[in-house]
Amino acid sequence: MEKIKGNPVVRKIGLNRIILLGVLVLMFLACCLGIDGFAAAGKEHFLNTLNYVYFLGFLSLGVTFVIATGGIDFSIGPVMFCCALVAGYCLNSYGFPLVICIVLAVIIGLIFGAFNGWLVAYQSVPAFIVSMASMNIAKGIAAVFTKTQSQSWPLSTDPVNGWFRNLISYKGFPVGLVVFLLVAALCSCILYNTKAGRYILCLGSNREAVRLSGVDIKRWEMLAYVICGLLVGLASVYFVACYTTVQPGYGDQYNNEAIAGCVMGGTSMVGGLASILGTVIGVSIISMLQEGLLALGLGKDIQLIITGIIVIVAVYIDVTARRKKN
């Protein structure tokens, strides 16, 4: 085992990430061999998995920055729905141009992120309380603004705005996957190769030491929430690009899945340690799991149970590993 860990490739990628990749491949093979018709409809299942990866991936990338500081954000799912609903209502009821609505969705997410970050960093309100409050605020704004009406975004058959679906796929080419991977690469560069990223990670490792070093910790902590809000807004665009219709009052179920994806990938819940590559792989596993359960005919309730178990196991492994290291 020590020889394997000492391999340059393994050290570069990380043994746990390689194991996660193996789990992802095994899950796909298990679905193909164990579920009737899964292999025959492989392309359809693969596309469904990608659709789930897109929006859930952006949520997970965003919350990775927050968790890296030692914080948490349970409002990302409802905020994503709020962005999509408000922007969708402006599109359908006020006739706003589609491009403006896309930008509006991202800006709404950014505003929520800045609001959460300001309360946590500058007003010292506990992150748990802030995220729970923002979750309710997002649901309320979406319901009041849209008068509790569902909102539909353009289909590919729309003669004017049909191009919107090209954000997912253009003539069979997975545009959404390219965008997601590019954003993930950018997040990786920010987190590991910039002053902002180093301070964000240091805040989770030893907040007091960073403060005593003369660093403006409030500024960098708020930045983590702003980045999260920006990615949540982007997630809302890809959610409606994949599924078209969005309803008020939903979104909570995606909080645990997004957090499970980043924690499974190696991001520590106590902060100071984060992996963007691990988050990408973890989200892919969660998405493949959801598609496999749907193919088995299992309902959303079973999916929630399994996701909850995954979160507990991932956090337990993280806590155990840190205890042994210490």
XYZ file of C-alpha atoms in Angstrom:
326
model
C 0.000 0.000 0.000
C 2.834 2.403 0.827
C 4.396 1.650 -2.552
C 1.099 2.500 -4.276
C 0.764 5.722 -2.316
C 4.308 6.642 -3.280
C 3.584 6.387 -7.004
C 3.927 9.886 -8.604
C 0.608 9.582 -10.458
C -1.218 8.415 -7.334
C 0.351 11.203 -5.267
C -0.656 13.785 -7.875
C -4.285 12.674 -8.242
C -4.786 11.316 -4.740
C -5.519 7.737 -3.727
C -9.014 8.548 -2.506
C -9.887 10.212 -5.844
C -8.642 7.154 -7.736
C -10.767 4.935 -5.487
C -13.794 7.159 -6.143
C -13.210 6.879 -9.899
C -13.133 3.117 -9.510
C -16.394 3.218 -7.554
C -17.996 5.304 -10.311
C -16.952 2.804 -13.001
C -18.111 -0.143 -10.893
C -21.476 1.540 -10.288
C -21.986 1.991 -14.025
C -21.038 -1.629 -14.730
C -23.305 -2.832 -11.915
C -26.219 -0.874 -13.381
C -25.552 -2.298 -16.863
C -25.330 -5.872 -15.601
C -27.875 -5.780 -12.808
C -30.713 -3.675 -14.234
C -32.742 -4.999 -17.162
C -32.643 -2.667 -20.137
C -30.079 -0.299 -18.598
C -27.344 -1.249 -21.048
C -29.728 -1.140 -24.034
C -30.779 2.378 -23.108
C -27.242 3.297 -22.099
C -27.132 6.565 -24.057
C -30.397 7.785 -22.555
C -29.279 6.938 -19.013
C -25.915 8.567 -19.627
C -27.578 11.795 -20.812
C -29.956 11.755 -17.829
C -26.985 11.359 -15.505
C -25.198 14.268 -17.176
C -28.297 16.471 -16.826
C -28.246 15.785 -13.088
C -24.496 16.371 -12.900
C -24.730 19.847 -14.431
C -26.901 21.676 -11.917
C -25.931 19.529 -8.910
C -22.272 19.946 -9.849
C -22.465 23.738 -9.791
C -24.223 23.587 -6.409
C -21.507 21.287 -5.040
C -18.669 23.406 -6.391
C -20.189 26.458 -4.731
C -20.763 24.865 -1.344
C -17.224 23.419 -1.448
C -15.858 26.949 -0.999
C -18.174 27.591 1.944
C -17.399 24.294 3.678
C -13.668 24.916 3.139
C -13.967 27.931 5.471
C -15.628 25.788 8.122
C -19.083 27.153 7.294
C -22.197 25.599 5.789
C -25.013 26.673 3.487
C -28.320 24.801 3.483
C -30.054 27.407 1.314
C -28.455 26.518 -2.034
C -31.338 24.363 -3.317
C -34.183 26.801 -2.552
C -32.064 29.734 -3.767
C -31.474 27.884 -7.049
C -35.243 27.493 -7.449
C -35.812 31.134 -6.494
C -33.392 32.269 -9.216
C -35.105 30.117 -11.836
C -38.635 31.098 -10.772
C -38.095 34.860 -10.569
C -36.159 34.990 -13.854
C -38.699 32.669 -15.482
C -41.587 34.873 -14.378
C -39.841 37.917 -15.863
C -39.464 35.966 -19.101
C -43.054 34.701 -19.292
C -45.043 37.540 -17.726
C -42.999 40.660 -18.452
C -41.489 39.614 -21.759
C -37.871 40.166 -20.741
C -35.324 38.985 -23.344
C -34.017 35.492 -22.589
C -30.404 36.649 -22.235
C -31.461 39.227 -19.634
C -33.341 36.537 -17.705
C -30.299 34.244 -17.687
C -28.143 37.071 -16.348
C -30.864 37.949 -13.825
C -30.905 34.373 -12.497
C -27.153 34.479 -11.913
C -27.353 37.930 -10.287
C -30.074 36.773 -7.869
C -27.851 33.906 -6.785
C -24.963 36.347 -6.376
C -27.103 38.642 -4.199
C -28.089 35.773 -1.916
C -24.446 34.728 -1.652
C -23.340 38.258 -0.766
C -26.184 38.554 1.767
C -25.250 35.275 3.465
C -21.559 36.122 3.429
C -22.123 39.590 4.898
C -24.173 38.185 7.784
C -21.710 35.381 8.529
C -18.460 37.286 8.057
C -19.267 40.849 9.126
C -22.162 40.356 11.547
C -20.928 37.089 13.115
C -24.289 35.367 12.695
C -23.830 31.553 12.769
C -23.724 30.112 9.258
C -26.335 27.482 10.135
C -28.857 30.148 11.186
C -28.123 32.327 8.153
C -28.557 29.470 5.701
C -31.820 28.318 7.284
C -33.166 31.881 7.185
C -32.072 32.371 3.567
C -33.737 29.112 2.625
C -37.097 30.391 3.885
C -36.560 33.844 2.388
C -35.802 32.314 -1.017
C -38.921 30.171 -0.897
C -41.035 33.131 0.161
C -39.697 35.488 -2.506
C -40.223 32.876 -5.217
C -43.791 32.147 -4.099
C -44.809 35.804 -3.732
C -43.146 36.987 -6.936
C -44.618 34.219 -9.100
C -47.942 34.048 -7.212
C -47.103 30.366 -6.507
C -47.215 29.569 -10.230
C -44.843 27.160 -11.967
C -42.592 28.661 -14.614
C -41.549 27.062 -17.888
C -38.454 27.982 -19.851
C -38.122 27.675 -23.660
C -38.072 24.292 -25.387
C -35.761 23.445 -28.272
C -38.762 23.816 -30.605
C -39.205 27.477 -29.683
C -38.453 29.431 -32.895
C -37.082 32.449 -31.009
C -35.504 31.127 -27.832
C -34.862 27.513 -28.761
C -31.115 28.202 -28.699
C -31.375 28.133 -24.910
C -31.263 24.333 -24.988
C -27.890 24.484 -26.727
C -26.422 25.240 -23.308
C -26.874 21.510 -22.669
C -26.241 19.949 -26.059
C -25.548 21.209 -29.567
C -26.074 18.670 -32.360
C -25.291 15.866 -29.948
C -22.164 17.513 -28.523
C -22.337 17.821 -24.684
C -21.818 21.569 -24.348
C -22.973 21.448 -20.724
C -20.253 18.964 -19.804
C -17.558 21.189 -21.321
C -18.884 24.231 -19.449
C -19.063 22.304 -16.184
C -15.512 20.992 -16.485
C -14.200 24.449 -17.415
C -15.910 25.991 -14.388
C -14.536 23.187 -12.201
C -11.031 23.855 -13.547
C -11.456 27.576 -12.816
C -12.621 26.795 -9.271
C -9.586 24.552 -8.818
C -7.264 27.353 -9.947
C -8.924 29.815 -7.566
C -8.806 27.466 -4.597
C -5.247 26.190 -5.013
C -3.359 28.834 -6.975
C -4.599 32.199 -5.718
C -4.232 34.182 -2.522
C -8.011 34.117 -2.054
C -8.134 30.329 -2.244
C -5.268 29.862 0.195
C -6.896 32.185 2.714
C -10.242 30.406 2.328
C -8.583 27.071 3.117
C -6.565 28.578 5.966
C -9.741 29.955 7.534
C -11.028 26.405 7.887
C -7.697 25.123 9.245
C -6.925 27.794 11.845
C -9.050 30.912 11.740
C -7.389 32.571 14.718
C -3.886 32.110 13.334
C -4.945 33.730 10.062
C -6.463 36.671 11.939
C -3.333 37.144 14.058
C -1.281 37.201 10.847
C -3.000 40.469 9.936
C -5.283 39.002 7.257
C -8.750 40.508 6.753
C -10.548 37.229 7.412
C -14.014 38.781 6.985
C -13.267 39.729 3.396
C -12.157 36.243 2.359
C -14.915 34.464 4.270
C -17.516 36.598 2.542
C -15.857 35.883 -0.816
C -16.467 32.148 -0.324
C -20.210 32.780 0.026
C -20.222 35.150 -2.964
C -18.593 32.473 -5.140
C -21.149 29.977 -3.855
C -24.032 32.317 -4.722
C -22.644 32.914 -8.209
C -22.445 29.164 -8.875
C -25.937 28.620 -7.448
C -27.261 31.166 -9.956
C -25.461 29.297 -12.742
C -26.917 26.034 -11.444
C -30.436 27.477 -11.778
C -29.822 28.216 -15.467
C -28.697 24.657 -16.132
C -31.543 23.191 -14.079
C -34.183 24.831 -16.257
C -32.145 24.115 -19.396
C -32.333 20.421 -18.487
C -35.827 20.143 -17.012
C -37.634 23.230 -18.420
C -40.261 23.604 -15.669
C -39.653 24.697 -12.080
C -42.159 24.848 -9.206
C -42.233 27.040 -6.075
C -41.585 25.491 -2.684
C -39.000 22.932 -3.778
C -35.227 22.656 -3.792
C -34.493 21.386 -0.264
C -33.706 17.882 -1.512
C -30.700 19.112 -3.469
C -28.938 20.540 -0.401
C -27.949 17.151 1.003
C -27.029 15.784 -2.411
C -24.716 18.715 -3.142
C -23.089 18.498 0.295
C -22.792 14.705 -0.038
C -21.025 15.139 -3.378
C -18.330 17.459 -2.041
C -17.851 15.622 1.283
C -17.601 12.282 -0.499
C -14.955 13.821 -2.728
C -12.699 14.707 0.173
C -13.882 18.117 1.406
C -13.778 18.163 5.199
C -16.907 19.304 7.033
C -14.766 21.081 9.619
C -13.005 23.107 6.933
C -9.415 23.529 5.831
C -9.420 20.695 3.308
C -11.197 20.684 -0.061
C -10.917 18.899 -3.386
C -12.516 20.239 -6.553
C -11.657 17.063 -8.496
C -13.104 15.015 -5.659
C -16.285 17.105 -5.778
C -16.651 16.471 -9.512
C -16.271 12.715 -8.999
C -18.523 12.699 -5.937
C -21.295 14.516 -7.804
C -20.978 12.039 -10.671
C -21.411 9.157 -8.221
C -24.488 10.773 -6.647
C -25.992 11.382 -10.106
C -25.263 7.842 -11.270
C -26.811 6.529 -8.064
C -29.995 8.544 -8.628
C -30.295 7.307 -12.212
C -29.700 3.715 -11.144
C -32.356 3.919 -8.432
C -34.847 5.405 -10.892
C -34.085 2.587 -13.343
C -34.844 0.122 -10.543
C -38.211 1.819 -10.050
C -37.404 3.118 -6.578
C -38.988 6.389 -5.524
C -37.502 9.656 -4.326
C -37.992 8.630 -0.698
C -35.513 5.772 -1.054
C -33.089 8.114 -2.802
C -33.267 10.533 0.138
C -32.564 7.730 2.610
C -29.523 6.542 0.664
C -28.208 10.090 0.226
C -28.543 10.679 3.969
C -26.614 7.490 4.702
C -23.884 8.569 2.266
C -23.518 11.910 4.088
C -23.212 10.178 7.469
C -20.663 7.653 6.210
C -18.600 10.318 4.414
C -18.493 12.577 7.480
C -17.681 9.622 9.753
C -14.749 8.632 7.516
C -13.517 12.242 7.499
C -13.717 12.549 11.296
C -12.021 9.176 11.805
C -9.201 10.030 9.418
C -8.568 13.384 11.117
C -8.590 11.738 14.548
C -5.980 9.213 13.447
C -3.863 11.936 11.837
C -3.970 14.040 14.990
